[in-house]
Amino acid sequence: MNFGQAIEALKQGKKVTRKGWNGKGMFLWLKPSTVIKEDWCKDDMLKNLVHENGGEILGLGTICMYTHDSTGRKAILTGWLASQSDMLSEDWELVE
């Protein structure tokens, strides 16, 4: 798949990965937009922003990555951004 096809797959609720990525088991998914409620918040900054907005605020959709940190621990990256290499590659594939 190319990058455009990978984005379309994300929009359909599928997970995608690249054969060329170093880490094994890494993949992307699209976290859809949702209403964030103040009583759900663990992050003080977010909680204050939601409170200032009347107790709810829209959380826009974002691409998330299942990955690993520098020590090898499993981690989630919210707001993943594609590199030029990612955008031009044609080694994208679905994760089953």
PDB file of N, CA and C in Angstrom:
ATOM      1  N   MET A   1       0.843  -1.193   0.000  1.00  0.00           N
ATOM      2  CA  MET A   1       0.000   0.000   0.000  1.00  0.00           C
ATOM      3  C   MET A   1       0.879   1.243   0.000  1.00  0.00           C
ATOM      4  N   ASN A   2       0.342   2.327  -0.533  1.00  0.00           N
ATOM      5  CA  ASN A   2       1.021   3.607  -0.416  1.00  0.00           C
ATOM      6  C   ASN A   2       0.440   4.361   0.789  1.00  0.00           C
ATOM      7  N   PHE A   3       0.971   5.545   1.065  1.00  0.00           N
ATOM      8  CA  PHE A   3       0.572   6.308   2.247  1.00  0.00           C
ATOM      9  C   PHE A   3      -0.908   6.705   2.188  1.00  0.00           C
ATOM     10  N   GLY A   4      -1.374   7.122   1.025  1.00  0.00           N
ATOM     11  CA  GLY A   4      -2.781   7.493   0.892  1.00  0.00           C
ATOM     12  C   GLY A   4      -3.706   6.336   1.217  1.00  0.00           C
ATOM     13  N   GLN A   5      -3.342   5.149   0.747  1.00  0.00           N
ATOM     14  CA  GLN A   5      -4.155   3.961   1.040  1.00  0.00           C
ATOM     15  C   GLN A   5      -4.101   3.622   2.523  1.00  0.00           C
ATOM     16  N   ALA A   6      -2.947   3.841   3.148  1.00  0.00           N
ATOM     17  CA  ALA A   6      -2.823   3.594   4.591  1.00  0.00           C
ATOM     18  C   ALA A   6      -3.732   4.548   5.374  1.00  0.00           C
ATOM     19  N   ILE A   7      -3.774   5.812   4.970  1.00  0.00           N
ATOM     20  CA  ILE A   7      -4.647   6.787   5.634  1.00  0.00           C
ATOM     21  C   ILE A   7      -6.110   6.377   5.476  1.00  0.00           C
ATOM     22  N   GLU A   8      -6.491   5.946   4.289  1.00  0.00           N
ATOM     23  CA  GLU A   8      -7.872   5.493   4.069  1.00  0.00           C
ATOM     24  C   GLU A   8      -8.196   4.294   4.959  1.00  0.00           C
ATOM     25  N   ALA A   9      -7.249   3.385   5.114  1.00  0.00           N
ATOM     26  CA  ALA A   9      -7.464   2.227   5.991  1.00  0.00           C
ATOM     27  C   ALA A   9      -7.658   2.681   7.442  1.00  0.00           C
ATOM     28  N   LEU A  10      -6.871   3.667   7.886  1.00  0.00           N
ATOM     29  CA  LEU A  10      -7.045   4.203   9.238  1.00  0.00           C
ATOM     30  C   LEU A  10      -8.453   4.764   9.417  1.00  0.00           C
ATOM     31  N   LYS A  11      -8.929   5.484   8.421  1.00  0.00           N
ATOM     32  CA  LYS A  11     -10.265   6.074   8.487  1.00  0.00           C
ATOM     33  C   LYS A  11     -11.356   5.009   8.563  1.00  0.00           C
ATOM     34  N   GLN A  12     -11.051   3.812   8.075  1.00  0.00           N
ATOM     35  CA  GLN A  12     -12.003   2.696   8.133  1.00  0.00           C
ATOM     36  C   GLN A  12     -11.884   1.911   9.436  1.00  0.00           C
ATOM     37  N   GLY A  13     -11.037   2.385  10.357  1.00  0.00           N
ATOM     38  CA  GLY A  13     -10.886   1.731  11.654  1.00  0.00           C
ATOM     39  C   GLY A  13      -9.856   0.612  11.675  1.00  0.00           C
ATOM     40  N   LYS A  14      -9.029   0.534  10.644  1.00  0.00           N
ATOM     41  CA  LYS A  14      -8.016  -0.522  10.575  1.00  0.00           C
ATOM     42  C   LYS A  14      -6.684  -0.033  11.145  1.00  0.00           C
ATOM     43  N   LYS A  15      -5.824  -0.977  11.485  1.00  0.00           N
ATOM     44  CA  LYS A  15      -4.466  -0.681  11.941  1.00  0.00           C
ATOM     45  C   LYS A  15      -3.519  -0.884  10.767  1.00  0.00           C
ATOM     46  N   VAL A  16      -2.490  -0.031  10.684  1.00  0.00           N
ATOM     47  CA  VAL A  16      -1.508  -0.152   9.613  1.00  0.00           C
ATOM     48  C   VAL A  16      -0.090  -0.088  10.179  1.00  0.00           C
ATOM     49  N   THR A  17       0.833  -0.635   9.415  1.00  0.00           N
ATOM     50  CA  THR A  17       2.244  -0.621   9.780  1.00  0.00           C
ATOM     51  C   THR A  17       3.071  -0.523   8.501  1.00  0.00           C
ATOM     52  N   ARG A  18       4.375  -0.363   8.679  1.00  0.00           N
ATOM     53  CA  ARG A  18       5.298  -0.372   7.543  1.00  0.00           C
ATOM     54  C   ARG A  18       6.289  -1.511   7.700  1.00  0.00           C
ATOM     55  N   LYS A  19       6.575  -2.193   6.604  1.00  0.00           N
ATOM     56  CA  LYS A  19       7.601  -3.242   6.626  1.00  0.00           C
ATOM     57  C   LYS A  19       8.958  -2.649   6.976  1.00  0.00           C
ATOM     58  N   GLY A  20       9.206  -1.384   6.595  1.00  0.00           N
ATOM     59  CA  GLY A  20      10.504  -0.751   6.788  1.00  0.00           C
ATOM     60  C   GLY A  20      10.779  -0.215   8.187  1.00  0.00           C
ATOM     61  N   TRP A  21       9.814  -0.301   9.101  1.00  0.00           N
ATOM     62  CA  TRP A  21      10.056   0.197  10.455  1.00  0.00           C
ATOM     63  C   TRP A  21      10.959  -0.753  11.227  1.00  0.00           C
ATOM     64  N   ASN A  22      11.854  -0.189  12.039  1.00  0.00           N
ATOM     65  CA  ASN A  22      12.822  -0.979  12.809  1.00  0.00           C
ATOM     66  C   ASN A  22      12.148  -1.848  13.868  1.00  0.00           C
ATOM     67  N   GLY A  23      11.267  -1.233  14.652  1.00  0.00           N
ATOM     68  CA  GLY A  23      10.650  -1.941  15.774  1.00  0.00           C
ATOM     69  C   GLY A  23       9.622  -2.953  15.323  1.00  0.00           C
ATOM     70  N   LYS A  24       9.638  -4.091  15.947  1.00  0.00           N
ATOM     71  CA  LYS A  24       8.652  -5.124  15.632  1.00  0.00           C
ATOM     72  C   LYS A  24       7.375  -4.849  16.418  1.00  0.00           C
ATOM     73  N   GLY A  25       6.249  -5.072  15.793  1.00  0.00           N
ATOM     74  CA  GLY A  25       4.970  -4.913  16.456  1.00  0.00           C
ATOM     75  C   GLY A  25       4.444  -3.484  16.475  1.00  0.00           C
ATOM     76  N   MET A  26       5.154  -2.553  15.837  1.00  0.00           N
ATOM     77  CA  MET A  26       4.693  -1.166  15.799  1.00  0.00           C
ATOM     78  C   MET A  26       3.543  -1.034  14.809  1.00  0.00           C
ATOM     79  N   PHE A  27       2.542  -0.212  15.156  1.00  0.00           N
ATOM     80  CA  PHE A  27       1.447   0.041  14.234  1.00  0.00           C
ATOM     81  C   PHE A  27       0.770   1.364  14.584  1.00  0.00           C
ATOM     82  N   LEU A  28      -0.051   1.830  13.653  1.00  0.00           N
ATOM     83  CA  LEU A  28      -0.827   3.054  13.822  1.00  0.00           C
ATOM     84  C   LEU A  28      -2.308   2.724  13.864  1.00  0.00           C
ATOM     85  N   TRP A  29      -3.069   3.576  14.535  1.00  0.00           N
ATOM     86  CA  TRP A  29      -4.520   3.542  14.461  1.00  0.00           C
ATOM     87  C   TRP A  29      -5.030   4.964  14.624  1.00  0.00           C
ATOM     88  N   LEU A  30      -6.252   5.184  14.200  1.00  0.00           N
ATOM     89  CA  LEU A  30      -6.866   6.501  14.290  1.00  0.00           C
ATOM     90  C   LEU A  30      -7.767   6.545  15.519  1.00  0.00           C
ATOM     91  N   LYS A  31      -7.420   7.439  16.450  1.00  0.00           N
ATOM     92  CA  LYS A  31      -8.277   7.651  17.611  1.00  0.00           C
ATOM     93  C   LYS A  31      -9.276   8.731  17.199  1.00  0.00           C
ATOM     94  N   PRO A  32     -10.559   8.405  17.143  1.00  0.00           N
ATOM     95  CA  PRO A  32     -11.544   9.374  16.648  1.00  0.00           C
ATOM     96  C   PRO A  32     -11.758  10.518  17.638  1.00  0.00           C
ATOM     97  N   SER A  33     -12.354  11.596  17.141  1.00  0.00           N
ATOM     98  CA  SER A  33     -12.672  12.712  18.029  1.00  0.00           C
ATOM     99  C   SER A  33     -13.717  12.264  19.048  1.00  0.00           C
ATOM    100  N   THR A  34     -13.692  12.900  20.211  1.00  0.00           N
ATOM    101  CA  THR A  34     -14.626  12.565  21.277  1.00  0.00           C
ATOM    102  C   THR A  34     -14.770  13.749  22.212  1.00  0.00           C
ATOM    103  N   VAL A  35     -15.836  13.767  22.974  1.00  0.00           N
ATOM    104  CA  VAL A  35     -16.012  14.792  23.997  1.00  0.00           C
ATOM    105  C   VAL A  35     -15.266  14.342  25.247  1.00  0.00           C
ATOM    106  N   ILE A  36     -14.395  15.203  25.744  1.00  0.00           N
ATOM    107  CA  ILE A  36     -13.623  14.923  26.968  1.00  0.00           C
ATOM    108  C   ILE A  36     -14.342  15.577  28.128  1.00  0.00           C
ATOM    109  N   LYS A  37     -14.586  14.812  29.174  1.00  0.00           N
ATOM    110  CA  LYS A  37     -15.271  15.320  30.365  1.00  0.00           C
ATOM    111  C   LYS A  37     -14.267  15.538  31.495  1.00  0.00           C
ATOM    112  N   GLU A  38     -14.504  16.576  32.264  1.00  0.00           N
ATOM    113  CA  GLU A  38     -13.580  16.980  33.325  1.00  0.00           C
ATOM    114  C   GLU A  38     -13.289  15.844  34.303  1.00  0.00           C
ATOM    115  N   ASP A  39     -14.295  15.094  34.693  1.00  0.00           N
ATOM    116  CA  ASP A  39     -14.083  14.058  35.713  1.00  0.00           C
ATOM    117  C   ASP A  39     -13.288  12.861  35.193  1.00  0.00           C
ATOM    118  N   TRP A  40     -13.040  12.781  33.898  1.00  0.00           N
ATOM    119  CA  TRP A  40     -12.208  11.709  33.331  1.00  0.00           C
ATOM    120  C   TRP A  40     -10.725  12.053  33.389  1.00  0.00           C
ATOM    121  N   CYS A  41     -10.392  13.337  33.529  1.00  0.00           N
ATOM    122  CA  CYS A  41      -9.030  13.824  33.318  1.00  0.00           C
ATOM    123  C   CYS A  41      -8.090  13.496  34.471  1.00  0.00           C
ATOM    124  N   LYS A  42      -6.940  12.962  34.132  1.00  0.00           N
ATOM    125  CA  LYS A  42      -5.860  12.721  35.084  1.00  0.00           C
ATOM    126  C   LYS A  42      -4.766  13.776  34.936  1.00  0.00           C
ATOM    127  N   ASP A  43      -4.701  14.401  33.768  1.00  0.00           N
ATOM    128  CA  ASP A  43      -3.711  15.426  33.461  1.00  0.00           C
ATOM    129  C   ASP A  43      -4.229  16.776  33.960  1.00  0.00           C
ATOM    130  N   ASP A  44      -3.479  17.420  34.864  1.00  0.00           N
ATOM    131  CA  ASP A  44      -3.936  18.675  35.470  1.00  0.00           C
ATOM    132  C   ASP A  44      -4.184  19.777  34.450  1.00  0.00           C
ATOM    133  N   MET A  45      -3.304  19.922  33.471  1.00  0.00           N
ATOM    134  CA  MET A  45      -3.486  20.961  32.460  1.00  0.00           C
ATOM    135  C   MET A  45      -4.774  20.729  31.678  1.00  0.00           C
ATOM    136  N   LEU A  46      -4.974  19.495  31.227  1.00  0.00           N
ATOM    137  CA  LEU A  46      -6.186  19.171  30.480  1.00  0.00           C
ATOM    138  C   LEU A  46      -7.419  19.381  31.350  1.00  0.00           C
ATOM    139  N   LYS A  47      -7.344  18.935  32.596  1.00  0.00           N
ATOM    140  CA  LYS A  47      -8.485  19.091  33.500  1.00  0.00           C
ATOM    141  C   LYS A  47      -8.852  20.564  33.666  1.00  0.00           C
ATOM    142  N   ASN A  48      -7.860  21.439  33.810  1.00  0.00           N
ATOM    143  CA  ASN A  48      -8.126  22.868  33.942  1.00  0.00           C
ATOM    144  C   ASN A  48      -8.753  23.437  32.670  1.00  0.00           C
ATOM    145  N   LEU A  49      -8.243  23.039  31.514  1.00  0.00           N
ATOM    146  CA  LEU A  49      -8.804  23.518  30.247  1.00  0.00           C
ATOM    147  C   LEU A  49     -10.251  23.072  30.068  1.00  0.00           C
ATOM    148  N   VAL A  50     -10.532  21.827  30.425  1.00  0.00           N
ATOM    149  CA  VAL A  50     -11.897  21.309  30.322  1.00  0.00           C
ATOM    150  C   VAL A  50     -12.802  22.055  31.303  1.00  0.00           C
ATOM    151  N   HIS A  51     -12.317  22.280  32.524  1.00  0.00           N
ATOM    152  CA  HIS A  51     -13.092  23.009  33.531  1.00  0.00           C
ATOM    153  C   HIS A  51     -13.436  24.416  33.030  1.00  0.00           C
ATOM    154  N   GLU A  52     -12.430  25.107  32.464  1.00  0.00           N
ATOM    155  CA  GLU A  52     -12.635  26.469  31.942  1.00  0.00           C
ATOM    156  C   GLU A  52     -13.626  26.489  30.782  1.00  0.00           C
ATOM    157  N   ASN A  53     -13.827  25.351  30.148  1.00  0.00           N
ATOM    158  CA  ASN A  53     -14.753  25.248  29.020  1.00  0.00           C
ATOM    159  C   ASN A  53     -16.123  24.724  29.464  1.00  0.00           C
ATOM    160  N   GLY A  54     -16.391  24.714  30.753  1.00  0.00           N
ATOM    161  CA  GLY A  54     -17.701  24.297  31.239  1.00  0.00           C
ATOM    162  C   GLY A  54     -17.831  22.822  31.556  1.00  0.00           C
ATOM    163  N   GLY A  55     -16.718  22.107  31.662  1.00  0.00           N
ATOM    164  CA  GLY A  55     -16.758  20.707  32.058  1.00  0.00           C
ATOM    165  C   GLY A  55     -16.636  19.707  30.921  1.00  0.00           C
ATOM    166  N   GLU A  56     -16.674  20.194  29.685  1.00  0.00           N
ATOM    167  CA  GLU A  56     -16.503  19.336  28.513  1.00  0.00           C
ATOM    168  C   GLU A  56     -15.734  20.106  27.443  1.00  0.00           C
ATOM    169  N   ILE A  57     -14.992  19.366  26.636  1.00  0.00           N
ATOM    170  CA  ILE A  57     -14.296  19.973  25.499  1.00  0.00           C
ATOM    171  C   ILE A  57     -14.121  18.898  24.430  1.00  0.00           C
ATOM    172  N   LEU A  58     -14.102  19.332  23.182  1.00  0.00           N
ATOM    173  CA  LEU A  58     -13.920  18.380  22.084  1.00  0.00           C
ATOM    174  C   LEU A  58     -12.456  17.991  21.957  1.00  0.00           C
ATOM    175  N   GLY A  59     -12.191  16.714  21.972  1.00  0.00           N
ATOM    176  CA  GLY A  59     -10.862  16.178  21.666  1.00  0.00           C
ATOM    177  C   GLY A  59     -10.865  15.743  20.212  1.00  0.00           C
ATOM    178  N   LEU A  60     -10.066  16.401  19.389  1.00  0.00           N
ATOM    179  CA  LEU A  60     -10.039  16.091  17.960  1.00  0.00           C
ATOM    180  C   LEU A  60      -9.380  14.736  17.705  1.00  0.00           C
ATOM    181  N   GLY A  61      -9.725  14.120  16.606  1.00  0.00           N
ATOM    182  CA  GLY A  61      -9.138  12.843  16.231  1.00  0.00           C
ATOM    183  C   GLY A  61      -7.634  12.970  16.009  1.00  0.00           C
ATOM    184  N   THR A  62      -6.923  11.886  16.210  1.00  0.00           N
ATOM    185  CA  THR A  62      -5.472  11.895  16.050  1.00  0.00           C
ATOM    186  C   THR A  62      -4.980  10.494  15.683  1.00  0.00           C
ATOM    187  N   ILE A  63      -3.858  10.452  14.992  1.00  0.00           N
ATOM    188  CA  ILE A  63      -3.231   9.166  14.685  1.00  0.00           C
ATOM    189  C   ILE A  63      -2.314   8.812  15.850  1.00  0.00           C
ATOM    190  N   CYS A  64      -2.480   7.618  16.376  1.00  0.00           N
ATOM    191  CA  CYS A  64      -1.667   7.120  17.493  1.00  0.00           C
ATOM    192  C   CYS A  64      -0.779   5.977  17.006  1.00  0.00           C
ATOM    193  N   MET A  65       0.350   5.816  17.684  1.00  0.00           N
ATOM    194  CA  MET A  65       1.288   4.739  17.346  1.00  0.00           C
ATOM    195  C   MET A  65       1.535   3.854  18.560  1.00  0.00           C
ATOM    196  N   TYR A  66       1.433   2.552  18.339  1.00  0.00           N
ATOM    197  CA  TYR A  66       1.858   1.576  19.329  1.00  0.00           C
ATOM    198  C   TYR A  66       3.330   1.325  19.048  1.00  0.00           C
ATOM    199  N   THR A  67       4.181   1.597  20.021  1.00  0.00           N
ATOM    200  CA  THR A  67       5.618   1.564  19.788  1.00  0.00           C
ATOM    201  C   THR A  67       6.344   1.130  21.059  1.00  0.00           C
ATOM    202  N   HIS A  68       7.607   1.485  21.160  1.00  0.00           N
ATOM    203  CA  HIS A  68       8.422   1.195  22.333  1.00  0.00           C
ATOM    204  C   HIS A  68       9.242   2.430  22.667  1.00  0.00           C
ATOM    205  N   ASP A  69       9.528   2.623  23.954  1.00  0.00           N
ATOM    206  CA  ASP A  69      10.376   3.750  24.332  1.00  0.00           C
ATOM    207  C   ASP A  69      11.850   3.360  24.211  1.00  0.00           C
ATOM    208  N   SER A  70      12.735   4.250  24.611  1.00  0.00           N
ATOM    209  CA  SER A  70      14.174   4.018  24.433  1.00  0.00           C
ATOM    210  C   SER A  70      14.701   2.843  25.259  1.00  0.00           C
ATOM    211  N   THR A  71      13.942   2.409  26.273  1.00  0.00           N
ATOM    212  CA  THR A  71      14.374   1.265  27.075  1.00  0.00           C
ATOM    213  C   THR A  71      13.746  -0.041  26.604  1.00  0.00           C
ATOM    214  N   GLY A  72      12.872   0.048  25.588  1.00  0.00           N
ATOM    215  CA  GLY A  72      12.230  -1.150  25.063  1.00  0.00           C
ATOM    216  C   GLY A  72      10.855  -1.414  25.640  1.00  0.00           C
ATOM    217  N   ARG A  73      10.397  -0.557  26.562  1.00  0.00           N
ATOM    218  CA  ARG A  73       9.063  -0.747  27.130  1.00  0.00           C
ATOM    219  C   ARG A  73       8.007  -0.386  26.095  1.00  0.00           C
ATOM    220  N   LYS A  74       6.894  -1.108  26.101  1.00  0.00           N
ATOM    221  CA  LYS A  74       5.786  -0.803  25.205  1.00  0.00           C
ATOM    222  C   LYS A  74       5.245   0.577  25.551  1.00  0.00           C
ATOM    223  N   ALA A  75       4.864   1.340  24.522  1.00  0.00           N
ATOM    224  CA  ALA A  75       4.415   2.712  24.735  1.00  0.00           C
ATOM    225  C   ALA A  75       3.426   3.130  23.650  1.00  0.00           C
ATOM    226  N   ILE A  76       2.657   4.166  23.950  1.00  0.00           N
ATOM    227  CA  ILE A  76       1.721   4.759  23.007  1.00  0.00           C
ATOM    228  C   ILE A  76       2.184   6.182  22.721  1.00  0.00           C
ATOM    229  N   LEU A  77       2.287   6.515  21.446  1.00  0.00           N
ATOM    230  CA  LEU A  77       2.595   7.873  21.019  1.00  0.00           C
ATOM    231  C   LEU A  77       1.320   8.466  20.431  1.00  0.00           C
ATOM    232  N   THR A  78       0.800   9.506  21.073  1.00  0.00           N
ATOM    233  CA  THR A  78      -0.388  10.190  20.583  1.00  0.00           C
ATOM    234  C   THR A  78       0.052  11.348  19.704  1.00  0.00           C
ATOM    235  N   GLY A  79      -0.572  11.480  18.555  1.00  0.00           N
ATOM    236  CA  GLY A  79      -0.218  12.563  17.648  1.00  0.00           C
ATOM    237  C   GLY A  79       0.985  12.223  16.789  1.00  0.00           C
ATOM    238  N   TRP A  80       1.064  10.986  16.319  1.00  0.00           N
ATOM    239  CA  TRP A  80       2.153  10.558  15.442  1.00  0.00           C
ATOM    240  C   TRP A  80       2.165  11.419  14.187  1.00  0.00           C
ATOM    241  N   LEU A  81       3.363  11.778  13.738  1.00  0.00           N
ATOM    242  CA  LEU A  81       3.530  12.539  12.498  1.00  0.00           C
ATOM    243  C   LEU A  81       4.366  11.733  11.518  1.00  0.00           C
ATOM    244  N   ALA A  82       3.935  11.710  10.281  1.00  0.00           N
ATOM    245  CA  ALA A  82       4.648  10.971   9.236  1.00  0.00           C
ATOM    246  C   ALA A  82       5.890  11.729   8.800  1.00  0.00           C
ATOM    247  N   SER A  83       6.965  10.995   8.559  1.00  0.00           N
ATOM    248  CA  SER A  83       8.158  11.575   7.950  1.00  0.00           C
ATOM    249  C   SER A  83       7.959  11.590   6.436  1.00  0.00           C
ATOM    250  N   GLN A  84       8.840  12.285   5.726  1.00  0.00           N
ATOM    251  CA  GLN A  84       8.771  12.245   4.265  1.00  0.00           C
ATOM    252  C   GLN A  84       8.966  10.829   3.757  1.00  0.00           C
ATOM    253  N   SER A  85       9.836  10.086   4.415  1.00  0.00           N
ATOM    254  CA  SER A  85      10.061   8.693   4.034  1.00  0.00           C
ATOM    255  C   SER A  85       8.774   7.877   4.194  1.00  0.00           C
ATOM    256  N   ASP A  86       8.059   8.090   5.313  1.00  0.00           N
ATOM    257  CA  ASP A  86       6.783   7.399   5.522  1.00  0.00           C
ATOM    258  C   ASP A  86       5.790   7.737   4.406  1.00  0.00           C
ATOM    259  N   MET A  87       5.713   9.027   4.060  1.00  0.00           N
ATOM    260  CA  MET A  87       4.731   9.470   3.066  1.00  0.00           C
ATOM    261  C   MET A  87       5.034   8.960   1.658  1.00  0.00           C
ATOM    262  N   LEU A  88       6.307   8.761   1.354  1.00  0.00           N
ATOM    263  CA  LEU A  88       6.692   8.329   0.005  1.00  0.00           C
ATOM    264  C   LEU A  88       6.849   6.816  -0.134  1.00  0.00           C
ATOM    265  N   SER A  89       6.805   6.103   0.974  1.00  0.00           N
ATOM    266  CA  SER A  89       7.004   4.649   0.940  1.00  0.00           C
ATOM    267  C   SER A  89       5.757   3.918   0.474  1.00  0.00           C
ATOM    268  N   GLU A  90       5.984   2.762  -0.117  1.00  0.00           N
ATOM    269  CA  GLU A  90       4.882   1.928  -0.590  1.00  0.00           C
ATOM    270  C   GLU A  90       4.923   0.550   0.057  1.00  0.00           C
ATOM    271  N   ASP A  91       5.478   0.521   1.288  1.00  0.00           N
ATOM    272  CA  ASP A  91       5.546  -0.750   2.021  1.00  0.00           C
ATOM    273  C   ASP A  91       4.556  -0.794   3.184  1.00  0.00           C
ATOM    274  N   TRP A  92       3.500   0.010   3.100  1.00  0.00           N
ATOM    275  CA  TRP A  92       2.457   0.009   4.124  1.00  0.00           C
ATOM    276  C   TRP A  92       1.633  -1.272   4.013  1.00  0.00           C
ATOM    277  N   GLU A  93       1.196  -1.785   5.144  1.00  0.00           N
ATOM    278  CA  GLU A  93       0.354  -2.970   5.138  1.00  0.00           C
ATOM    279  C   GLU A  93      -0.616  -2.957   6.316  1.00  0.00           C
ATOM    280  N   LEU A  94      -1.699  -3.698   6.165  1.00  0.00           N
ATOM    281  CA  LEU A  94      -2.692  -3.817   7.236  1.00  0.00           C
ATOM    282  C   LEU A  94      -2.161  -4.723   8.334  1.00  0.00           C
ATOM    283  N   VAL A  95      -2.550  -4.423   9.558  1.00  0.00           N
ATOM    284  CA  VAL A  95      -2.257  -5.297  10.699  1.00  0.00           C
ATOM    285  C   VAL A  95      -3.537  -6.056  10.997  1.00  0.00           C
ATOM    286  N   GLU A  96      -3.452  -7.364  10.975  1.00  0.00           N
ATOM    287  CA  GLU A  96      -4.634  -8.200  11.229  1.00  0.00           C
ATOM    288  C   GLU A  96      -4.815  -8.450  12.700  1.00  0.00           C
TER     289      GLU A  96
END
